[in-house]
Amino acid sequence: VNADSSSGLGTVTLEPAFPEFFRIAGDNRFTTAVAISQSIIGPGQSAPVVYLATGLDYADALSAGPAAAAAGGVMLLTTRTTLPAAVATELDRLNPGRIVVVGGPSVISNEVEQALRAFVASPTDVVRIAGSDRYATSRLIVADAFRRGLPHLFIAPGRNYPDALAAGPAASRLGGAVLLVNGNLTSTDTATRDLITALG
């Protein structure tokens, strides 16, 4: 077809393309996290990193999720004192290169941390990232997982979860991070400003 000709196409029918919907679910939050992990890391594949966060509170997981995604890993949940059996089975399947325990012993006990060493090649492949509060922990997670030149940084309040929860998938899609701040402050604290500067 050129500028001096035309061509008849007959009847053209346009039909909307509907996205595929599916449900990922377990019996509880711990097995649901396992099901999500299984949907990301297929059979016979290993995870470069697994972030383990408490399933009994939300704050630590908000920054840990995008950090796990950036490294091609997954996030699983645990109770404070006991590693759920389904999570242990999934860790065995994932054969992770590194496990990051998110939060201090008051959130995830030293006994759980000790049990995690059975799923990695060396005890030093299990590390704990914990700050004095949720904001310090968030900064440490972001500083550990991301380097200067970070393309996107989502900053969200840490006193409630909806905003950071919505930001998490966007950050993960864009290779960015979620950083929690105390939104009640009248100015950004020095530690947060320093981290933002360091990330460029």
C-alpha positions as MATLAB code, in Angstrom:
seq = 'VNADSSSGLGTVTLEPAFPEFFRIAGDNRFTTAVAISQSIIGPGQSAPVVYLATGLDYADALSAGPAAAAAGGVMLLTTRTTLPAAVATELDRLNPGRIVVVGGPSVISNEVEQALRAFVASPTDVVRIAGSDRYATSRLIVADAFRRGLPHLFIAPGRNYPDALAAGPAASRLGGAVLLVNGNLTSTDTATRDLITALG';
ca = [
       0.000    0.000    0.000;
       1.336    3.402   -0.955;
       0.023    6.958   -0.966;
      -1.851    6.428   -4.275;
      -3.602    3.150   -3.440;
      -5.957    1.653   -0.918;
      -6.877   -1.807    0.262;
     -10.123   -3.121    1.728;
      -9.782   -5.165    4.899;
     -13.349   -6.409    5.027;
     -14.930   -6.642    8.456;
     -12.560   -6.056   11.367;
     -13.761   -7.190   14.798;
     -12.077   -5.804   17.895;
     -12.435   -7.809   21.082;
     -11.136   -6.788   24.513;
      -8.347   -8.900   25.943;
      -9.043   -9.773   29.540;
      -6.141  -10.391   31.912;
      -5.706  -13.811   33.435;
      -6.751  -13.970   37.070;
      -5.586  -16.548   39.542;
      -5.408  -16.932   43.286;
      -2.336  -17.725   45.385;
      -3.347  -18.877   48.844;
      -2.390  -21.010   51.786;
      -4.162  -21.979   54.977;
      -2.622  -19.003   56.803;
      -0.200  -16.128   56.270;
       2.833  -18.384   56.607;
       1.718  -20.947   54.016;
       0.475  -18.172   51.735;
       3.992  -16.700   51.746;
       5.297  -20.165   50.879;
       2.818  -20.403   47.990;
       3.979  -17.025   46.694;
       7.584  -18.198   46.920;
       6.707  -21.325   44.945;
       5.083  -19.197   42.251;
       8.305  -17.185   41.867;
      11.042  -19.800   42.280;
      10.194  -22.860   40.223;
      11.023  -26.526   40.862;
      14.722  -27.260   40.638;
      15.656  -23.597   41.015;
      17.380  -22.048   44.014;
      16.942  -18.645   45.609;
      19.940  -16.333   45.854;
      18.472  -14.844   49.022;
      15.518  -15.355   51.343;
      14.380  -12.598   53.679;
      12.680  -13.922   56.802;
      10.361  -11.462   58.533;
       7.897  -11.809   61.368;
       4.389  -12.715   60.329;
       2.961  -11.160   63.458;
       3.612   -7.511   62.575;
       3.940   -5.646   59.317;
       6.696   -3.042   59.512;
       9.819   -5.094   58.785;
       8.268   -6.891   55.825;
       7.455   -3.617   54.048;
      11.102   -2.858   53.294;
      12.211   -6.493   53.122;
       9.890   -7.411   50.237;
      11.381   -5.021   47.654;
      14.883   -5.845   48.927;
      14.235   -9.549   48.297;
      12.825   -8.791   44.843;
      15.851   -6.670   43.899;
      18.132   -9.628   44.597;
      15.943  -12.130   42.760;
      14.863  -13.749   46.013;
      11.733  -14.127   48.080;
      10.397  -13.261   51.504;
       9.009  -15.784   53.967;
       7.323  -15.274   57.331;
       7.870  -16.819   60.735;
       6.705  -16.621   64.313;
       9.053  -15.282   66.961;
      10.074  -18.554   68.581;
       9.316  -21.280   66.024;
      10.005  -21.673   62.332;
       6.756  -22.990   60.824;
       7.123  -26.466   59.305;
       5.933  -25.309   55.871;
       8.530  -22.521   55.888;
      11.288  -24.968   56.820;
      10.240  -27.254   53.958;
      10.279  -24.325   51.543;
      13.725  -23.218   52.711;
      14.986  -26.733   52.102;
      13.541  -26.605   48.574;
      14.929  -23.137   47.853;
      18.494  -23.980   48.926;
      19.154  -20.262   49.495;
      22.544  -18.685   49.032;
      21.822  -16.294   51.880;
      19.143  -15.858   54.521;
      18.471  -12.426   55.987;
      16.703  -12.394   59.340;
      14.836   -9.109   59.632;
      14.503   -7.678   63.126;
      16.055   -8.287   66.520;
      15.680  -11.286   68.857;
      12.520   -9.796   70.341;
      10.947  -10.186   66.890;
      12.651  -13.372   65.646;
      14.427  -15.357   68.332;
      18.028  -16.497   68.313;
      16.713  -20.082   68.296;
      14.988  -19.489   64.967;
      18.141  -17.856   63.606;
      20.152  -20.877   64.728;
      17.718  -23.262   63.010;
      18.120  -21.385   59.727;
      21.779  -22.369   59.481;
      20.714  -25.865   58.444;
      19.474  -24.473   55.123;
      22.637  -22.680   53.930;
      26.136  -23.756   52.997;
      27.825  -21.856   55.822;
      26.588  -20.399   59.130;
      27.875  -17.016   57.958;
      25.288  -17.107   55.165;
      22.632  -16.327   57.779;
      22.721  -12.655   58.734;
      20.499  -10.556   60.939;
      19.520   -6.990   60.095;
      18.041   -5.137   63.045;
      17.869   -1.553   64.190;
      16.701    0.147   67.346;
      13.226    0.638   65.863;
      11.311    0.012   62.629;
      12.809    3.072   60.967;
      16.384    2.102   61.762;
      15.686   -1.461   60.594;
      14.225   -0.135   57.346;
      17.307    2.020   56.748;
      19.602   -0.941   57.380;
      17.643   -3.170   54.982;
      17.789   -0.558   52.225;
      21.472    0.183   52.837;
      22.302   -3.538   52.719;
      20.293   -4.384   49.597;
      20.798   -1.301   47.420;
      23.767    0.715   46.257;
      24.404    4.236   45.003;
      22.494    4.929   41.844;
      19.251    3.429   43.143;
      16.709    4.309   40.434;
      13.658    4.763   42.655;
      13.129    5.246   46.379;
       9.614    5.150   47.796;
       9.356    6.883   51.159;
       6.330    5.912   53.233;
       5.141    6.319   56.814;
       5.972    3.462   59.157;
       3.241    3.940   61.753;
       0.654    2.286   59.538;
       1.040   -0.068   56.616;
      -1.296    0.774   53.651;
       0.897    3.334   51.864;
       4.081    1.279   52.083;
       2.162   -1.881   51.201;
       0.951   -0.249   47.979;
       4.436    1.104   47.239;
       6.098   -2.306   47.616;
       5.040   -3.851   44.292;
       5.783   -0.606   42.427;
       9.239   -0.436   43.967;
       9.866   -4.093   43.161;
       8.784   -3.627   39.553;
      11.093   -0.627   39.134;
      14.079   -2.092   40.978;
      13.597    0.377   43.803;
      13.301    0.358   47.561;
      10.751    1.235   50.227;
      12.065    3.298   53.117;
       9.948    3.861   56.218;
       9.979    7.217   57.970;
       8.230    8.731   60.936;
       5.650   10.859   59.189;
       4.811   12.736   62.391;
       8.186   14.457   62.476;
       8.378   18.047   61.262;
      11.581   17.350   59.327;
      13.495   14.351   58.014;
      15.907   12.881   60.543;
      19.639   13.004   59.872;
      20.054    9.234   59.415;
      17.396    9.167   56.713;
      18.860   12.173   54.914;
      22.328   10.622   55.043;
      21.052    7.369   53.541;
      19.200    9.144   50.734;
      22.354   11.082   49.934;
      24.457    7.915   49.971;
      22.038    6.167   47.587;
      22.272    9.046   45.147;
];
